[in-house]
Amino acid sequence: MNRAPLKRSRILHMALTGATNASGEAEASGEKPFLLRALQIALVVSLYWVISISMVFLNKYLLDSPSLQLDAPIFVTFYQCLVTTLLCKGLSTLAICCPGTVDFPTLHLDLRVARSVLPLSVVFIGMITFNNLCLKYVGVAFYNVGRSLTTVFNVLLSYLLLKQTTSFYALLTCGIIIGGFWLGVDQEGAEGTLSLVGTLFGVLASLCVSLNAIYTKKVLPAVDSSIWRLTFYNNVNACVLFLPLLLLLGELRALRDFAQLGSAHFWGMMTLGGLFGFAIGYVTGLQIKFTSPLTHNVSGTAKACAQTVLAVLYYEETKSFLWWTSNMMVLGGSSAYTWVRGWEMKKSQEEPSPKEGEKSPLAV
């Protein structure tokens, strides 16, 4: 059967949509055009980068800005949790009042569920507090290296708590990360910018991030496996638990003496920080949805690299070759670990599971 010659516009349309014939198989199958998918992915990844990097720089401003001179990191963290709680409740109310406007679960505070989530909330509080304390005492450029041991703690805690072994190649990537961390600490010390307290907070933050990932899986059934319900209960518990800390650490007194307490600019920046904290959870899920967990991890590593370069340029810092080498070791080791774990998972799905009692000779 003879076919009419295709116009150039039709050929271009077929290329962009991925159709293989003039009738457009991609359209018939209901798939989105290739160009549209590419634009969506680019937009989501860009949104993740912008929100994540902006949140780090904004938190650094709130925690350690010479113009603000506010020494109340716990209050900053408390306020961000309060904003996230109110946003969750607001979106839940909107979903009830205007069905179809927004896809958000119904949220009702159940004290029994709150108690079930409480152990995880303690870890969650440690994670966000130590993150902010690390950022307060170290520069944005060193921030990623200071918190780079999360992958190492994931491997260690998976073995200690879950009895899961790790392959030799994955352990090798962890060795690269540890080497990059120690080299980074050494170079920060050589340049006279090392904060031991900030580095310690970074290590504790990494530990809490790993514990949070492990205990989240155990607690999710209590909130019907809803990440947004878990976010709501975590932040509600955090708001309550932060109140005695504010009293014990004297931050309420520091706020009373704070010169810009009545400033609209200050509260605007604080609220924006809370909005970013809420949004990063949403765009992280969005990026995984439109790409994959592996691509999300690669995107996060590339974002960390861009963030480091931007921090060095913005704060007009000069770094040595070995300092940059430490960053590349940390980022390269993290990327390699992600790739190795992805390859191992794919291989395990393709091959039949080994008999009980058998172990890989490379497993540790």
PDB file of N, CA and C in Angstrom, residues 137-178:
ATOM      1  N   TYR A 137      28.008  26.698  62.342  1.00  0.00           N
ATOM      2  CA  TYR A 137      29.418  26.783  62.718  1.00  0.00           C
ATOM      3  C   TYR A 137      30.394  26.526  61.572  1.00  0.00           C
ATOM      4  N   VAL A 138      29.940  25.962  60.462  1.00  0.00           N
ATOM      5  CA  VAL A 138      30.834  25.745  59.322  1.00  0.00           C
ATOM      6  C   VAL A 138      30.331  26.556  58.140  1.00  0.00           C
ATOM      7  N   GLY A 139      31.193  26.771  57.155  1.00  0.00           N
ATOM      8  CA  GLY A 139      30.800  27.498  55.962  1.00  0.00           C
ATOM      9  C   GLY A 139      29.937  26.642  55.043  1.00  0.00           C
ATOM     10  N   VAL A 140      29.193  27.300  54.170  1.00  0.00           N
ATOM     11  CA  VAL A 140      28.346  26.574  53.225  1.00  0.00           C
ATOM     12  C   VAL A 140      29.200  25.697  52.308  1.00  0.00           C
ATOM     13  N   ALA A 141      30.406  26.161  51.978  1.00  0.00           N
ATOM     14  CA  ALA A 141      31.289  25.398  51.086  1.00  0.00           C
ATOM     15  C   ALA A 141      31.703  24.067  51.713  1.00  0.00           C
ATOM     16  N   PHE A 142      31.902  24.043  53.035  1.00  0.00           N
ATOM     17  CA  PHE A 142      32.332  22.821  53.732  1.00  0.00           C
ATOM     18  C   PHE A 142      31.145  21.997  54.221  1.00  0.00           C
ATOM     19  N   TYR A 143      29.948  22.536  54.111  1.00  0.00           N
ATOM     20  CA  TYR A 143      28.739  21.929  54.685  1.00  0.00           C
ATOM     21  C   TYR A 143      28.511  20.504  54.177  1.00  0.00           C
ATOM     22  N   ASN A 144      28.699  20.288  52.873  1.00  0.00           N
ATOM     23  CA  ASN A 144      28.460  18.954  52.313  1.00  0.00           C
ATOM     24  C   ASN A 144      29.485  17.934  52.798  1.00  0.00           C
ATOM     25  N   VAL A 145      30.749  18.361  52.918  1.00  0.00           N
ATOM     26  CA  VAL A 145      31.784  17.455  53.425  1.00  0.00           C
ATOM     27  C   VAL A 145      31.529  17.146  54.898  1.00  0.00           C
ATOM     28  N   GLY A 146      31.120  18.163  55.656  1.00  0.00           N
ATOM     29  CA  GLY A 146      30.857  17.976  57.078  1.00  0.00           C
ATOM     30  C   GLY A 146      29.754  16.978  57.353  1.00  0.00           C
ATOM     31  N   ARG A 147      28.812  16.845  56.411  1.00  0.00           N
ATOM     32  CA  ARG A 147      27.687  15.925  56.587  1.00  0.00           C
ATOM     33  C   ARG A 147      27.769  14.737  55.634  1.00  0.00           C
ATOM     34  N   SER A 148      28.978  14.399  55.200  1.00  0.00           N
ATOM     35  CA  SER A 148      29.151  13.416  54.133  1.00  0.00           C
ATOM     36  C   SER A 148      29.146  11.963  54.603  1.00  0.00           C
ATOM     37  N   LEU A 149      29.093  11.727  55.908  1.00  0.00           N
ATOM     38  CA  LEU A 149      29.218  10.357  56.414  1.00  0.00           C
ATOM     39  C   LEU A 149      27.884   9.614  56.499  1.00  0.00           C
ATOM     40  N   THR A 150      26.823  10.205  55.935  1.00  0.00           N
ATOM     41  CA  THR A 150      25.512   9.553  55.982  1.00  0.00           C
ATOM     42  C   THR A 150      25.551   8.166  55.346  1.00  0.00           C
ATOM     43  N   THR A 151      26.187   8.058  54.182  1.00  0.00           N
ATOM     44  CA  THR A 151      26.280   6.770  53.486  1.00  0.00           C
ATOM     45  C   THR A 151      27.023   5.745  54.339  1.00  0.00           C
ATOM     46  N   VAL A 152      28.102   6.178  54.990  1.00  0.00           N
ATOM     47  CA  VAL A 152      28.891   5.275  55.837  1.00  0.00           C
ATOM     48  C   VAL A 152      28.041   4.782  57.011  1.00  0.00           C
ATOM     49  N   PHE A 153      27.295   5.681  57.637  1.00  0.00           N
ATOM     50  CA  PHE A 153      26.429   5.281  58.743  1.00  0.00           C
ATOM     51  C   PHE A 153      25.292   4.376  58.260  1.00  0.00           C
ATOM     52  N   ASN A 154      24.809   4.604  57.029  1.00  0.00           N
ATOM     53  CA  ASN A 154      23.778   3.714  56.473  1.00  0.00           C
ATOM     54  C   ASN A 154      24.275   2.272  56.439  1.00  0.00           C
ATOM     55  N   VAL A 155      25.507   2.084  55.955  1.00  0.00           N
ATOM     56  CA  VAL A 155      26.094   0.744  55.865  1.00  0.00           C
ATOM     57  C   VAL A 155      26.310   0.154  57.254  1.00  0.00           C
ATOM     58  N   LEU A 156      26.855   0.962  58.164  1.00  0.00           N
ATOM     59  CA  LEU A 156      27.162   0.492  59.514  1.00  0.00           C
ATOM     60  C   LEU A 156      25.898   0.113  60.284  1.00  0.00           C
ATOM     61  N   LEU A 157      24.892   0.993  60.248  1.00  0.00           N
ATOM     62  CA  LEU A 157      23.665   0.738  61.001  1.00  0.00           C
ATOM     63  C   LEU A 157      22.834  -0.375  60.374  1.00  0.00           C
ATOM     64  N   SER A 158      22.900  -0.512  59.056  1.00  0.00           N
ATOM     65  CA  SER A 158      22.190  -1.607  58.400  1.00  0.00           C
ATOM     66  C   SER A 158      22.729  -2.954  58.876  1.00  0.00           C
ATOM     67  N   TYR A 159      24.038  -2.997  59.133  1.00  0.00           N
ATOM     68  CA  TYR A 159      24.644  -4.234  59.625  1.00  0.00           C
ATOM     69  C   TYR A 159      24.330  -4.449  61.116  1.00  0.00           C
ATOM     70  N   LEU A 160      24.458  -3.382  61.919  1.00  0.00           N
ATOM     71  CA  LEU A 160      24.279  -3.510  63.361  1.00  0.00           C
ATOM     72  C   LEU A 160      22.816  -3.724  63.750  1.00  0.00           C
ATOM     73  N   LEU A 161      21.886  -3.016  63.081  1.00  0.00           N
ATOM     74  CA  LEU A 161      20.479  -3.068  63.472  1.00  0.00           C
ATOM     75  C   LEU A 161      19.667  -4.051  62.637  1.00  0.00           C
ATOM     76  N   LEU A 162      19.989  -4.148  61.350  1.00  0.00           N
ATOM     77  CA  LEU A 162      19.195  -4.984  60.446  1.00  0.00           C
ATOM     78  C   LEU A 162      19.918  -6.241  60.003  1.00  0.00           C
ATOM     79  N   LYS A 163      21.198  -6.393  60.405  1.00  0.00           N
ATOM     80  CA  LYS A 163      22.011  -7.563  60.040  1.00  0.00           C
ATOM     81  C   LYS A 163      22.137  -7.735  58.520  1.00  0.00           C
ATOM     82  N   GLN A 164      22.160  -6.606  57.805  1.00  0.00           N
ATOM     83  CA  GLN A 164      22.323  -6.646  56.354  1.00  0.00           C
ATOM     84  C   GLN A 164      23.793  -6.465  55.993  1.00  0.00           C
ATOM     85  N   THR A 165      24.311  -7.365  55.166  1.00  0.00           N
ATOM     86  CA  THR A 165      25.705  -7.265  54.758  1.00  0.00           C
ATOM     87  C   THR A 165      25.840  -6.343  53.545  1.00  0.00           C
ATOM     88  N   THR A 166      27.065  -5.893  53.326  1.00  0.00           N
ATOM     89  CA  THR A 166      27.355  -4.963  52.232  1.00  0.00           C
ATOM     90  C   THR A 166      28.497  -5.525  51.402  1.00  0.00           C
ATOM     91  N   SER A 167      28.401  -5.367  50.093  1.00  0.00           N
ATOM     92  CA  SER A 167      29.419  -5.925  49.195  1.00  0.00           C
ATOM     93  C   SER A 167      30.747  -5.193  49.343  1.00  0.00           C
ATOM     94  N   PHE A 168      31.794  -5.843  48.871  1.00  0.00           N
ATOM     95  CA  PHE A 168      33.134  -5.271  48.929  1.00  0.00           C
ATOM     96  C   PHE A 168      33.216  -3.957  48.156  1.00  0.00           C
ATOM     97  N   TYR A 169      32.550  -3.905  46.994  1.00  0.00           N
ATOM     98  CA  TYR A 169      32.628  -2.702  46.164  1.00  0.00           C
ATOM     99  C   TYR A 169      31.923  -1.518  46.829  1.00  0.00           C
ATOM    100  N   ALA A 170      30.798  -1.786  47.500  1.00  0.00           N
ATOM    101  CA  ALA A 170      30.105  -0.720  48.225  1.00  0.00           C
ATOM    102  C   ALA A 170      30.953  -0.224  49.394  1.00  0.00           C
ATOM    103  N   LEU A 171      31.622  -1.165  50.085  1.00  0.00           N
ATOM    104  CA  LEU A 171      32.523  -0.757  51.178  1.00  0.00           C
ATOM    105  C   LEU A 171      33.691   0.068  50.654  1.00  0.00           C
ATOM    106  N   LEU A 172      34.140  -0.265  49.450  1.00  0.00           N
ATOM    107  CA  LEU A 172      35.236   0.490  48.846  1.00  0.00           C
ATOM    108  C   LEU A 172      34.825   1.945  48.610  1.00  0.00           C
ATOM    109  N   THR A 173      33.593   2.158  48.148  1.00  0.00           N
ATOM    110  CA  THR A 173      33.113   3.531  47.938  1.00  0.00           C
ATOM    111  C   THR A 173      32.991   4.263  49.273  1.00  0.00           C
ATOM    112  N   CYS A 174      32.600   3.543  50.331  1.00  0.00           N
ATOM    113  CA  CYS A 174      32.540   4.164  51.664  1.00  0.00           C
ATOM    114  C   CYS A 174      33.936   4.594  52.118  1.00  0.00           C
ATOM    115  N   GLY A 175      34.951   3.785  51.784  1.00  0.00           N
ATOM    116  CA  GLY A 175      36.329   4.151  52.112  1.00  0.00           C
ATOM    117  C   GLY A 175      36.740   5.443  51.421  1.00  0.00           C
ATOM    118  N   ILE A 176      36.300   5.627  50.179  1.00  0.00           N
ATOM    119  CA  ILE A 176      36.599   6.869  49.447  1.00  0.00           C
ATOM    120  C   ILE A 176      35.940   8.061  50.135  1.00  0.00           C
ATOM    121  N   ILE A 177      34.692   7.870  50.574  1.00  0.00           N
ATOM    122  CA  ILE A 177      33.980   8.960  51.270  1.00  0.00           C
ATOM    123  C   ILE A 177      34.683   9.337  52.564  1.00  0.00           C
ATOM    124  N   ILE A 178      35.071   8.324  53.351  1.00  0.00           N
ATOM    125  CA  ILE A 178      35.773   8.591  54.620  1.00  0.00           C
ATOM    126  C   ILE A 178      37.095   9.309  54.354  1.00  0.00           C
TER     127      ILE A 178
END
